[in-house]
mmCIF file of C-alpha atoms in Angstrom:
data_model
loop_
_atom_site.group_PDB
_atom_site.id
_atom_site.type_symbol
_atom_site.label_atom_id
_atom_site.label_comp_id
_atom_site.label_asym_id
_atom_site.label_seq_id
_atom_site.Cartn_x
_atom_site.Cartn_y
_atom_site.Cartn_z
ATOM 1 C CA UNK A 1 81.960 -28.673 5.582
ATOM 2 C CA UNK A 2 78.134 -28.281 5.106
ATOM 3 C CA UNK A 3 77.535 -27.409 1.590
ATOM 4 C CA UNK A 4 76.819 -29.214 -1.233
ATOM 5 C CA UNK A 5 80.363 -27.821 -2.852
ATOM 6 C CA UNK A 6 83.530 -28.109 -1.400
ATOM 7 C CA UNK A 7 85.964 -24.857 -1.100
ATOM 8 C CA UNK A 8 88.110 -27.158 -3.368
ATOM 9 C CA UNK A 9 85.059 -27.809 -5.802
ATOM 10 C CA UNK A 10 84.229 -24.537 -5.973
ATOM 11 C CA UNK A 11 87.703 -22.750 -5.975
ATOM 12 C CA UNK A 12 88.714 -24.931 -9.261
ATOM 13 C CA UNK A 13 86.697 -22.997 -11.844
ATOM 14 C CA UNK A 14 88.451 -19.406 -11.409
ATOM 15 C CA UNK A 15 87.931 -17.141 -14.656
ATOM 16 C CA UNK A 16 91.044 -15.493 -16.123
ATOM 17 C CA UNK A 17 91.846 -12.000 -16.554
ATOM 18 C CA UNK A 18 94.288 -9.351 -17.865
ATOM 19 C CA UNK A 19 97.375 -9.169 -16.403
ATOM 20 C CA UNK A 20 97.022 -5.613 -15.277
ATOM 21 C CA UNK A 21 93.816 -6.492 -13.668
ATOM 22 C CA UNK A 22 94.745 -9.052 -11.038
ATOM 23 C CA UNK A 23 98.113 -7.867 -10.420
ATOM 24 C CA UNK A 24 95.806 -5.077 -8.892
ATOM 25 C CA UNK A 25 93.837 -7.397 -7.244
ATOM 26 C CA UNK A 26 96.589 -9.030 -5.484
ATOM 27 C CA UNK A 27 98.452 -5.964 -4.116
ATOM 28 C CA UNK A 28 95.521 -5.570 -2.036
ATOM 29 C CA UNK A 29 94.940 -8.453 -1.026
ATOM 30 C CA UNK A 30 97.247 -9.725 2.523
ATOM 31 C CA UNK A 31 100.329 -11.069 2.884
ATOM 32 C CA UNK A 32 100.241 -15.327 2.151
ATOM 33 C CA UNK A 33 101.853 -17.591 4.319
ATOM 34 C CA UNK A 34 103.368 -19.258 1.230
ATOM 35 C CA UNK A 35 105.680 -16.529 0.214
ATOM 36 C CA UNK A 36 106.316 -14.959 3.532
ATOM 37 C CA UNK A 37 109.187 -16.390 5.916
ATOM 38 C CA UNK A 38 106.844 -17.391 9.396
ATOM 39 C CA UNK A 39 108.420 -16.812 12.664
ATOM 40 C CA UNK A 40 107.061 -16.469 16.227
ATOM 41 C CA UNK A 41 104.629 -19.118 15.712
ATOM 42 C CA UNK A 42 102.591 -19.192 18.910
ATOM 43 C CA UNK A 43 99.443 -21.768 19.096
ATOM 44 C CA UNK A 44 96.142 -20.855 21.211
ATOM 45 C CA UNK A 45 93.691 -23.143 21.257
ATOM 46 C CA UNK A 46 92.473 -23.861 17.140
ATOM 47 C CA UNK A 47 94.658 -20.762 16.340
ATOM 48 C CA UNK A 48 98.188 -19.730 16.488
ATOM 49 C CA UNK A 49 99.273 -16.000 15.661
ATOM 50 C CA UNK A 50 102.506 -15.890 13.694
ATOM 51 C CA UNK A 51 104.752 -13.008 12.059
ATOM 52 C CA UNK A 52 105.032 -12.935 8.160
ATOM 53 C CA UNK A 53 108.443 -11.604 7.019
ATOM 54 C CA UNK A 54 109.939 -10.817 3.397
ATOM 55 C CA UNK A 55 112.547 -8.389 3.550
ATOM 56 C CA UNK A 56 112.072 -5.682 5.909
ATOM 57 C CA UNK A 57 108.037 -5.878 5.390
ATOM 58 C CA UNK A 58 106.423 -7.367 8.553
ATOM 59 C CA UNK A 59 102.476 -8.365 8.517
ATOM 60 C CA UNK A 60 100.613 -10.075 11.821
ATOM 61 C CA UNK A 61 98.569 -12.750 11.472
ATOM 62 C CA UNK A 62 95.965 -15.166 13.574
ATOM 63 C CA UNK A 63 94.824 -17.757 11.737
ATOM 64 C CA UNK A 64 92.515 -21.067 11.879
ATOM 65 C CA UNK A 65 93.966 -24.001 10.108
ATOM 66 C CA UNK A 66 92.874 -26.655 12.567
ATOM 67 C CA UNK A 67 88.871 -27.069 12.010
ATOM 68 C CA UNK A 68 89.277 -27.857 7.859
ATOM 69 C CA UNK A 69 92.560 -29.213 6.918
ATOM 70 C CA UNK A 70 94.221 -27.631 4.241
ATOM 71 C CA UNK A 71 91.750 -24.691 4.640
ATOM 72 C CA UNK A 72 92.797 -21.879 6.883
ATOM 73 C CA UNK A 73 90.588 -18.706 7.738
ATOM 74 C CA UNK A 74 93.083 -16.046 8.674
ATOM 75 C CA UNK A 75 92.964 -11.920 9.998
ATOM 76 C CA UNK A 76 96.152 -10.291 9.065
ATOM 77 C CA UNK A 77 97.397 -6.825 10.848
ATOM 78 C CA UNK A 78 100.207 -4.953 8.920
ATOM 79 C CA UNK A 79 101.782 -1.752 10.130
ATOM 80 C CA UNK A 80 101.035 1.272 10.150
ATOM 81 C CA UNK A 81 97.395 1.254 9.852
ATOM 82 C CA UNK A 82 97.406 -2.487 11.601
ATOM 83 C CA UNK A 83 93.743 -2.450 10.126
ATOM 84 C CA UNK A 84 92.353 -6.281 9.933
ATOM 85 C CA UNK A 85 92.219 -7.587 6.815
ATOM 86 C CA UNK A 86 90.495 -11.320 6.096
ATOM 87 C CA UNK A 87 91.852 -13.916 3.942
ATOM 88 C CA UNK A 88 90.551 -17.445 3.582
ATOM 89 C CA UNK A 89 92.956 -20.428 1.853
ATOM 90 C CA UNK A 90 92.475 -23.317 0.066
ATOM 91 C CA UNK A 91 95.104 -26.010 -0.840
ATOM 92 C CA UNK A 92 94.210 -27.186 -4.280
ATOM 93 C CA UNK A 93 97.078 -30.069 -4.132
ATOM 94 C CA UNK A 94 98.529 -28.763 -7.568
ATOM 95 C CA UNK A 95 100.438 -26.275 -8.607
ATOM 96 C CA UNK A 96 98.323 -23.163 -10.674
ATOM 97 C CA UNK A 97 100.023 -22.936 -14.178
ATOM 98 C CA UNK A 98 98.170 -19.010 -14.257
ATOM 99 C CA UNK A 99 97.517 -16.537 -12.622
ATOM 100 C CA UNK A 100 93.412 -16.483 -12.495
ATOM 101 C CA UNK A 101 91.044 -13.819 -10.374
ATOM 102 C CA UNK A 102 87.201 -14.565 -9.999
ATOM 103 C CA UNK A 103 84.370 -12.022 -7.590
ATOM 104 C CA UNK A 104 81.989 -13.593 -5.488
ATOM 105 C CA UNK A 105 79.598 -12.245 -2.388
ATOM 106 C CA UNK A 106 80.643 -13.663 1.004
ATOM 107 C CA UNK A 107 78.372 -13.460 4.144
ATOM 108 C CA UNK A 108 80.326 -14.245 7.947
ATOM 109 C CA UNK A 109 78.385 -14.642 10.967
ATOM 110 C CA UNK A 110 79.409 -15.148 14.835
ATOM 111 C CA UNK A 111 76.528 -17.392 16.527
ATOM 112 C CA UNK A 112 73.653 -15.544 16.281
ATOM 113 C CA UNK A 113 75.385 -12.577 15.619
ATOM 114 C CA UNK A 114 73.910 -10.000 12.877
ATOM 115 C CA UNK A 115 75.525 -11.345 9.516
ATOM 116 C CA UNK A 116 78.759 -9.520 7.640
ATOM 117 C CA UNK A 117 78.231 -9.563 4.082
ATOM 118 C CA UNK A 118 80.343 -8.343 1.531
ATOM 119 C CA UNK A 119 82.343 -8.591 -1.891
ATOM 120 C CA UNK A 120 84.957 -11.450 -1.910
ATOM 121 C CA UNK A 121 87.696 -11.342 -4.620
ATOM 122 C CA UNK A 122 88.611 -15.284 -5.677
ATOM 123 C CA UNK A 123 92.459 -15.929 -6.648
ATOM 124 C CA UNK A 124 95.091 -17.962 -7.580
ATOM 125 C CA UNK A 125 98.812 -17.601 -8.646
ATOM 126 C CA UNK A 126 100.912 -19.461 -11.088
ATOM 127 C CA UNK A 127 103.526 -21.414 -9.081
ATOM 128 C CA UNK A 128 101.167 -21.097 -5.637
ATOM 129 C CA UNK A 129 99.233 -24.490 -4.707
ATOM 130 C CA UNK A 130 96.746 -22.225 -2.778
ATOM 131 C CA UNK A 131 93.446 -20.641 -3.787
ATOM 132 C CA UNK A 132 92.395 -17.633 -1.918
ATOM 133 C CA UNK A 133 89.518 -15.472 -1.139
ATOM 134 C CA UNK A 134 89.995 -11.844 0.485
ATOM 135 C CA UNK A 135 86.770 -10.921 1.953
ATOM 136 C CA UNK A 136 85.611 -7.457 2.786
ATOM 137 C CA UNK A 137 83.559 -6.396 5.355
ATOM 138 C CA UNK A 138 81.615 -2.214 6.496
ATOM 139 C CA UNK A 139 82.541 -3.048 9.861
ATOM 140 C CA UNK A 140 86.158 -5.043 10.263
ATOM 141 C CA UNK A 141 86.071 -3.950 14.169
ATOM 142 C CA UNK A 142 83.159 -5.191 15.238
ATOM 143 C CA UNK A 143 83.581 -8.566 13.951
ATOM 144 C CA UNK A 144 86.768 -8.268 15.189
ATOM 145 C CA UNK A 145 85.258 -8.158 18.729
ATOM 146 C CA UNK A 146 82.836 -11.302 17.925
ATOM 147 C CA UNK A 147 85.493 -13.400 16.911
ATOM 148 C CA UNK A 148 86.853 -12.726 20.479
ATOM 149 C CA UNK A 149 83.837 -13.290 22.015
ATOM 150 C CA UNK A 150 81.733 -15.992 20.131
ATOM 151 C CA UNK A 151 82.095 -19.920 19.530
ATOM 152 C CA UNK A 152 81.863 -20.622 16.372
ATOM 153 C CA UNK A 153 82.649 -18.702 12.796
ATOM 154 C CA UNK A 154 80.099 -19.401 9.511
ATOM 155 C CA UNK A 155 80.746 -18.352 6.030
ATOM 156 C CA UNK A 156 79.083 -18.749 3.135
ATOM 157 C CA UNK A 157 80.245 -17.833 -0.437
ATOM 158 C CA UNK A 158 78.235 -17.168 -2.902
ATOM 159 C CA UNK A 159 80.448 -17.161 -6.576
ATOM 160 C CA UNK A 160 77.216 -16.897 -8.442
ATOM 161 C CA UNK A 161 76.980 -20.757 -9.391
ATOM 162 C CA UNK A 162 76.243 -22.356 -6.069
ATOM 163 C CA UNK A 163 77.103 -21.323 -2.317
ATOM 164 C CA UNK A 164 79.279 -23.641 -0.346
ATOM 165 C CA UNK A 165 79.963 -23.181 3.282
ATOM 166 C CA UNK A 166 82.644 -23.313 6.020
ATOM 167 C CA UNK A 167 82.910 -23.272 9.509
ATOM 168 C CA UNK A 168 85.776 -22.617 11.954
ATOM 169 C CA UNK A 169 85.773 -22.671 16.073
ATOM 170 C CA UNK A 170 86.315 -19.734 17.686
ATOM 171 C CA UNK A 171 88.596 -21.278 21.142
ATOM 172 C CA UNK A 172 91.885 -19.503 20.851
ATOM 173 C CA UNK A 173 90.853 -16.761 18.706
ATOM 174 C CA UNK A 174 90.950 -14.233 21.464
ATOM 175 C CA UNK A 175 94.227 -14.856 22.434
ATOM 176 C CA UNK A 176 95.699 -15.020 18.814
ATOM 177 C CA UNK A 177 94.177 -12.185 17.784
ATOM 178 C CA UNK A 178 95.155 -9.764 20.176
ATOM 179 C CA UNK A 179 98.491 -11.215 19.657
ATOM 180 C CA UNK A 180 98.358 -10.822 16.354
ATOM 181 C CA UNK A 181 96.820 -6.606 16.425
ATOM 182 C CA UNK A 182 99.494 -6.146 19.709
ATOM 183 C CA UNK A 183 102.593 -7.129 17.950
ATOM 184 C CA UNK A 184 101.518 -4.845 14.839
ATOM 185 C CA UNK A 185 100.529 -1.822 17.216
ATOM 186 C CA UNK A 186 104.372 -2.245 18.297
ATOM 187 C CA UNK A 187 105.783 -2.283 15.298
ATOM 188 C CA UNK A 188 104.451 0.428 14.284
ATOM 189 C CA UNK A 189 105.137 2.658 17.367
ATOM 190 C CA UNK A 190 108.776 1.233 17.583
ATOM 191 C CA UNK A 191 111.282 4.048 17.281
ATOM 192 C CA UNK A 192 113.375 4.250 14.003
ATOM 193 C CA UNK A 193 117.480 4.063 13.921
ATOM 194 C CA UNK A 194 118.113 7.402 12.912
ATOM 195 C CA UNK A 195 116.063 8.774 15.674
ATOM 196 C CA UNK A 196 117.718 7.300 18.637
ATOM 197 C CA UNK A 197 120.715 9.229 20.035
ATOM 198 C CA UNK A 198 124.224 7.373 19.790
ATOM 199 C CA UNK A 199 124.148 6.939 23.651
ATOM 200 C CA UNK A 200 121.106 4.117 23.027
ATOM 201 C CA UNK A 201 123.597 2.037 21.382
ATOM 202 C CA UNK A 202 125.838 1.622 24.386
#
């Protein structure tokens, strides 16, 4: 990492609200590794896509952990919509006692690439070791299509006190990614029980 803050550094300091408040926060944010059951766990390069499970709910995921350890950057698809959502991760190596929610600005680039920039929404969870940041972005698709293309992945996050940056490698992405959006697109098409006639099950 480049900055003069580390993710850790500058995840520690998250301000607490109301109850009410982040448990909003969090239903929109995607699925985390931590509570979810991972399956399918294929590795491309310096990512790997994956399927989350709890239950019956299914999400998609391609994710970076290899460039910053303990750090992952990750792109989840969930059905129906199978829109990308972005989710960053930080292991803070001790368990949060409260649940705490902070806003920040977040900027991603691709290369040379015209930047993203966007709110970010800081969090972490009482019994969770992680610290996350959902990022938001006008145009999810299109840097969608320059994580496939490009080399190398810049953030910068900006919670107001001092930006620190991150940086993840690109090689793999591709692959993941579509593997990630393809498995959603056919869950989500898949044909439900009571549809099928009896003859299917013989």
């Amino acid at each position: 990492m480049t900055g003069r803050r580390s993710a850790k550094q500058a995840l520690m300091p998250l301000t607490l609200v109301t109850a009410a408040s982040i448990a909003v926060v969090l239903m929109t944010r995607p699925a985390m590794a931590l509570m979810y059951n991972q399956k399918d766990v294929e590795a491309a390069g310096h990512w790997q896509s994956m399927t989350l499970s709890l239950g019956e709910e299914r999400t998609y995921r391609a994710s970076n952990r290899y460039d910053m350890p303990g750090t992952a950057f990750s792109v989840d698809f969930a059905p129906p919509a199978c829109r990308p959502r972005l989710e960053l991760r930080v292991d803070m190596g001790e368990i949060a006692s409260r649940d705490e929610t902070a806003s920040a600005d977040a900027t991603l680039r691709i290369d040379r690439e015209t930047p993203h920039a966007g709110p970010a929404t800081l969090a972490k969870e009482r019994g969770d070791s992680g610290a996350y940041v959902s990022l938001t972005t006008a145009a999810p698709y299109r840097l969608l299509h320059e994580l496939n293309v490009g080399d190398t992945l810049r953030l910068e996050i900006d919670d107001g006190v001092e930006p620190w940056y991150l940086s993840f490698q690109l090689p793999g992405a591709a692959i993941a990614l579509d593997r990630a959006a393809r498995l959603c697109h056919e869950a989500s098409t898949a044909p439900v029980d009571e549809d099928r006639p009896a003859a299917d099950y013989f």
